[in-house]
Coordinates of N, CA and C in Angstrom, one line a residue:
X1439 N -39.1 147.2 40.6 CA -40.1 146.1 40.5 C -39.7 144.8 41.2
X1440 N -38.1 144.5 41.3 CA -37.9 143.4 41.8 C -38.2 143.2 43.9
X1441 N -38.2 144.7 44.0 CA -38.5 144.6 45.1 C -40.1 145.0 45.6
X1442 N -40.6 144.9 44.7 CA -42.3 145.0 44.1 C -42.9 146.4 45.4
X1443 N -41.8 147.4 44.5 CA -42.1 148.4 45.4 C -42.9 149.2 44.0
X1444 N -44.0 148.8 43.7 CA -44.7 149.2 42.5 C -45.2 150.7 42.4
X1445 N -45.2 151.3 43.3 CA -45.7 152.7 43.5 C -44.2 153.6 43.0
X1446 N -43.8 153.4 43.4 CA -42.3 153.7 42.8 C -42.0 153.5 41.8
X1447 N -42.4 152.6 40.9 CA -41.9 151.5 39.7 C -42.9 152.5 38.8
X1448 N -43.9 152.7 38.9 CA -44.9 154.0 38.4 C -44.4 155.3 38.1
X1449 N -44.0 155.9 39.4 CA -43.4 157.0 39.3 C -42.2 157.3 38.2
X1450 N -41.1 155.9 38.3 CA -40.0 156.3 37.5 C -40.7 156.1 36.1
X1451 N -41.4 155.1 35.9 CA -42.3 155.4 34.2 C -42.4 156.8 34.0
X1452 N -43.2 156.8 34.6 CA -43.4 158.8 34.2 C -42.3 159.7 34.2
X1453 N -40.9 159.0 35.1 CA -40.3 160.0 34.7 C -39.7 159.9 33.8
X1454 N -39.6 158.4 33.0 CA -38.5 158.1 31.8 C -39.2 158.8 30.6
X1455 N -40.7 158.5 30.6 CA -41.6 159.3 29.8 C -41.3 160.7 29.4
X1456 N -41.4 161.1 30.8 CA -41.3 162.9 30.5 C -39.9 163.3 30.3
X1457 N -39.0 162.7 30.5 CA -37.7 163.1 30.3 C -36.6 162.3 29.6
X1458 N -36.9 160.9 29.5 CA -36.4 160.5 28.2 C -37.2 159.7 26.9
X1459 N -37.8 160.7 26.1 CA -38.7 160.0 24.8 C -38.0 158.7 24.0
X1460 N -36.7 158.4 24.1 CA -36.4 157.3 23.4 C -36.7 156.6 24.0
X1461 N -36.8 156.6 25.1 CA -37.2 155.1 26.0 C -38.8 154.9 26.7
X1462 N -39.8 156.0 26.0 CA -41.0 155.7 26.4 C -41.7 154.9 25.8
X1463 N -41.7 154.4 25.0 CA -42.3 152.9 24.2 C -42.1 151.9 25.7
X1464 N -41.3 151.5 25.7 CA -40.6 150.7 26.7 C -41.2 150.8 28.4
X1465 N -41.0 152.3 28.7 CA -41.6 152.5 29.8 C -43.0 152.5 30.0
X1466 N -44.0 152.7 28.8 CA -45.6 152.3 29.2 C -45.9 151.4 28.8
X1467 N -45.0 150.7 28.4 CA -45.0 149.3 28.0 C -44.9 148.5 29.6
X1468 N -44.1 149.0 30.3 CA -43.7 148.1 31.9 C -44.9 148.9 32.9
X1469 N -45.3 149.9 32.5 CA -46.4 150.9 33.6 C -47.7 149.7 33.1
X1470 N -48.1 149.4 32.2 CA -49.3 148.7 31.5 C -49.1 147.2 32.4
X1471 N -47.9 147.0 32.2 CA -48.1 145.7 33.2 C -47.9 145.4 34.3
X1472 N -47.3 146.5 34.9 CA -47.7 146.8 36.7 C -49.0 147.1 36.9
X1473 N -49.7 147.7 36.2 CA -51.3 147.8 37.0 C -51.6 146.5 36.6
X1474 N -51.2 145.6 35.8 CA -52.0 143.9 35.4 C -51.9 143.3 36.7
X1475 N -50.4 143.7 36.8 CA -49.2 142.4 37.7 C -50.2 143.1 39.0
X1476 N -50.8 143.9 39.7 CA -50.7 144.7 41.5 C -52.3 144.1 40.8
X1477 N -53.2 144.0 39.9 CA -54.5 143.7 39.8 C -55.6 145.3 39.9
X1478 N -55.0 146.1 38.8 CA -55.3 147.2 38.9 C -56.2 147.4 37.3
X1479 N -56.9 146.0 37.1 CA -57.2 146.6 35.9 C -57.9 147.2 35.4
X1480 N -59.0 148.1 36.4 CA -60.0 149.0 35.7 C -58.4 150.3 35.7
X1481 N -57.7 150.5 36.0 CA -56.7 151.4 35.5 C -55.7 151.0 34.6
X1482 N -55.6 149.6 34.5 CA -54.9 148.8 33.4 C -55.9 149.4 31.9
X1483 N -57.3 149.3 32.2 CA -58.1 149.9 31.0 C -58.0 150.9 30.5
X1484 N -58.1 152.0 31.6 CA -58.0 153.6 31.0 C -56.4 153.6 30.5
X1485 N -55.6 153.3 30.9 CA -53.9 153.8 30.6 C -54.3 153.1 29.5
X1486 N -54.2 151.7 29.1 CA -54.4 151.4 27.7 C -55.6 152.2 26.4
X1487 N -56.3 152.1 27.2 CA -57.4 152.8 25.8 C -57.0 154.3 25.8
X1488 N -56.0 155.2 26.7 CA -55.7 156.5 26.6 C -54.4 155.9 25.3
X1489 N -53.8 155.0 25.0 CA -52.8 154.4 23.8 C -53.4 153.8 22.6
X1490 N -54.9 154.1 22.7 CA -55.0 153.0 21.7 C -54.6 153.6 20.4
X1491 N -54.4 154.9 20.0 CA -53.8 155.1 18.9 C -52.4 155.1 18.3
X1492 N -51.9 154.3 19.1 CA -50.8 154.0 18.5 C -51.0 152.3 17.9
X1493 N -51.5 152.3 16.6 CA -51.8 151.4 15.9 C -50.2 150.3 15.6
X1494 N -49.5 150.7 16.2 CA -48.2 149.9 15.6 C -47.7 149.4 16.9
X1495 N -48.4 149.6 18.2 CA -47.9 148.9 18.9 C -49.3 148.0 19.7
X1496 N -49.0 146.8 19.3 CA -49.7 145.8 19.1 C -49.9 145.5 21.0
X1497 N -48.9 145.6 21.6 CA -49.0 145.2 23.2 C -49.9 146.4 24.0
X1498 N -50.6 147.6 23.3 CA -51.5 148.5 24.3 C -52.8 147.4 23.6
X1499 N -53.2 146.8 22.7 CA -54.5 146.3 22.0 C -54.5 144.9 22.8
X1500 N -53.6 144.3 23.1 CA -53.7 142.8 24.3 C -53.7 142.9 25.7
X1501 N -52.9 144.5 26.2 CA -53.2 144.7 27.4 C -55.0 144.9 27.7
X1502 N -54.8 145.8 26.8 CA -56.9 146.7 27.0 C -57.7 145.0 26.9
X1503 N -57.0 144.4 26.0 CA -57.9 143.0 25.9 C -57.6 142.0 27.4
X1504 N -56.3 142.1 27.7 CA -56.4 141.5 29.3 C -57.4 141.8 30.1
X1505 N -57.2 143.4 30.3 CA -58.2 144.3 31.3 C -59.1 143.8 31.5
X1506 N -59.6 143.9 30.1 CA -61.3 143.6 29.7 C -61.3 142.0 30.1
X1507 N -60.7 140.9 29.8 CA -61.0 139.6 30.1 C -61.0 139.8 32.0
X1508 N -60.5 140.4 32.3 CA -59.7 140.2 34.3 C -60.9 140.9 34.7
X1509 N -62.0 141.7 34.2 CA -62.9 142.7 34.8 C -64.1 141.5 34.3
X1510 N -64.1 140.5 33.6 CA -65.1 139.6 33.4 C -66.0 139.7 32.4
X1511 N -65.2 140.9 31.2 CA -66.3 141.2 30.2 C -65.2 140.7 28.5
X1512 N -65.9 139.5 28.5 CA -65.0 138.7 27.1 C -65.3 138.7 26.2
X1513 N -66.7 139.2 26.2 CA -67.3 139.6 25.0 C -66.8 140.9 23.9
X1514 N -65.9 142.2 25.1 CA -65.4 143.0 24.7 C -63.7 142.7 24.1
X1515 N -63.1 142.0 25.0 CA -62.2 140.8 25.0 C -62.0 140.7 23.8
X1516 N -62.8 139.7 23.2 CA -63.1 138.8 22.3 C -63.1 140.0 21.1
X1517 N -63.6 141.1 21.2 CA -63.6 141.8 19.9 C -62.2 142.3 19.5
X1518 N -61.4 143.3 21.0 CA -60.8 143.6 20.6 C -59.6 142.5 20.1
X1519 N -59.1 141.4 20.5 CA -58.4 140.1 19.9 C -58.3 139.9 18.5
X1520 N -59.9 139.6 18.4 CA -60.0 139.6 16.6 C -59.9 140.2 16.2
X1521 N -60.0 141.8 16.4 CA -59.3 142.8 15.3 C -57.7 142.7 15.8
X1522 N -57.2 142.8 16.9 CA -55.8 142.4 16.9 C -54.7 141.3 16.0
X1523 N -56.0 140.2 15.8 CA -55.3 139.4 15.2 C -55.9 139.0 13.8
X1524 N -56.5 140.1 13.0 CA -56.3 140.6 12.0 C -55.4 141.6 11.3
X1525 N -55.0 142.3 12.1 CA -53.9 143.7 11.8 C -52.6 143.3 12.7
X1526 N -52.6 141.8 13.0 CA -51.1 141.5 13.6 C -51.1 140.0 13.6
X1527 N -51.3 139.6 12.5 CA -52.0 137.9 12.2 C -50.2 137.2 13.1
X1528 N -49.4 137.7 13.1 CA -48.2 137.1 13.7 C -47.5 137.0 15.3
X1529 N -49.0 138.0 15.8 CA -48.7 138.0 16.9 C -49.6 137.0 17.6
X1530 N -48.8 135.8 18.5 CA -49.5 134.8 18.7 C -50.0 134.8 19.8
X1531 N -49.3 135.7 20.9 CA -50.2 135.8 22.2 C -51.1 136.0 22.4
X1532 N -51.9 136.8 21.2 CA -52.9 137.6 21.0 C -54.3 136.3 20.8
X1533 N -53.6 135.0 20.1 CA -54.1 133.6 19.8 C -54.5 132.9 20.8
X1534 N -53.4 133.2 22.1 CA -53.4 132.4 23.6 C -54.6 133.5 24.1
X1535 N -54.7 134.2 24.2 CA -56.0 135.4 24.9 C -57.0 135.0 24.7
X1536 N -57.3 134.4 22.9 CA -58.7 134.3 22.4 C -59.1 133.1 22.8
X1537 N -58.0 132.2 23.1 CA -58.6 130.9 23.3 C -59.1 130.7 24.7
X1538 N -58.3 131.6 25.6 CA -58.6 131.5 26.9 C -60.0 132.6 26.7
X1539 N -60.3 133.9 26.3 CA -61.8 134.2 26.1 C -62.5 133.1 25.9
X1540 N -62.6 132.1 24.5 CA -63.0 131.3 24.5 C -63.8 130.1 25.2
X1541 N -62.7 129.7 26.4 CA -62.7 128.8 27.1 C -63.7 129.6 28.3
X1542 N -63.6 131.0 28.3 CA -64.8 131.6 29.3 C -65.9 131.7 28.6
X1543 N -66.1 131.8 27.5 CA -67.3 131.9 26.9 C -67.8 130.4 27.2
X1544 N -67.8 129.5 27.2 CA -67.6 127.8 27.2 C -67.6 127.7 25.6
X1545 N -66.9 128.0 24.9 CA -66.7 127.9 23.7 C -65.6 126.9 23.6
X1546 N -65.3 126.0 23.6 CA -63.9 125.4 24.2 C -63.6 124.7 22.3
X1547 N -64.6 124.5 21.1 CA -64.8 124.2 20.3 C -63.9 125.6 19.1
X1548 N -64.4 126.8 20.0 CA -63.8 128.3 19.4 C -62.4 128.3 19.7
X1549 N -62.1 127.9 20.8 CA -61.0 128.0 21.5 C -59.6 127.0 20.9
X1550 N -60.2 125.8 20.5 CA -59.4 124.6 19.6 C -58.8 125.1 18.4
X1551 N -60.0 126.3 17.4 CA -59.8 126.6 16.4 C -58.8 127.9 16.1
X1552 N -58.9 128.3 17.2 CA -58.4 129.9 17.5 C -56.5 129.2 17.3
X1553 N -56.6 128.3 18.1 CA -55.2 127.9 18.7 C -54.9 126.7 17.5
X1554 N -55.3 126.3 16.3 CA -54.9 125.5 15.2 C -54.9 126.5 13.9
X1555 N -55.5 127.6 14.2 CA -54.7 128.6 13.2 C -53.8 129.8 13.7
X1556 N -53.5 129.5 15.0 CA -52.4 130.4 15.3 C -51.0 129.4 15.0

């Protein structure tokens, strides 16, 4: 990645994936934010929402929420956030998303409130 040879940086995900399971938390954790980082997010979408059952990792529910804010639909954004940060009231980045949905919505009033109870 440092040499943002990203096609590559993909490939080794899948291989750490398929061949070492202790370290695949981690590895689709870095594949999720190489399609953000190259601007790949209608594939940033599918890879995430193919995760979304893993209810205990809180970073596939903010990525799918990136996606969805970077493809221009915040309304979907917006949903998945608030249940995010109902079932992970501690995770605060999840607080910085909603206020920026917010601030696209021109809710900028939503967005004050989001960020004084995070």
């Amino acid at each position: 990645m440092q040499k943002h040879e990203y096609a590559q940086a993909l490939n080794a995900c899948d291989q750490v994936v398929a061949l070492l399971p202790a370290y695949q938390h981690e590895a689709l954790k870095i594949k999720g934010d190489i399609f953000m980082l190259t601007g790949r997010f209608g594939d940033a979408e599918q890879f995430y929402s193919q995760l979304k059952d893993h209810k205990s990792w809180p970073w596939v529910w903010l990525g799918l929420a990136k996606s969805m804010f970077q493809q221009n639909n915040f309304k979907k954004a917006a949903e998945i956030l608030n249940q995010l940060i109902i079932e992970h009231i501690a995770y605060i980045e999840a607080y910085d998303w909603m206020a920026k949905v917010q601030q696209s919505l021109a809710d900028s009033h939503g967005a004050q409130r989001i960020l004084e109870r995070a």
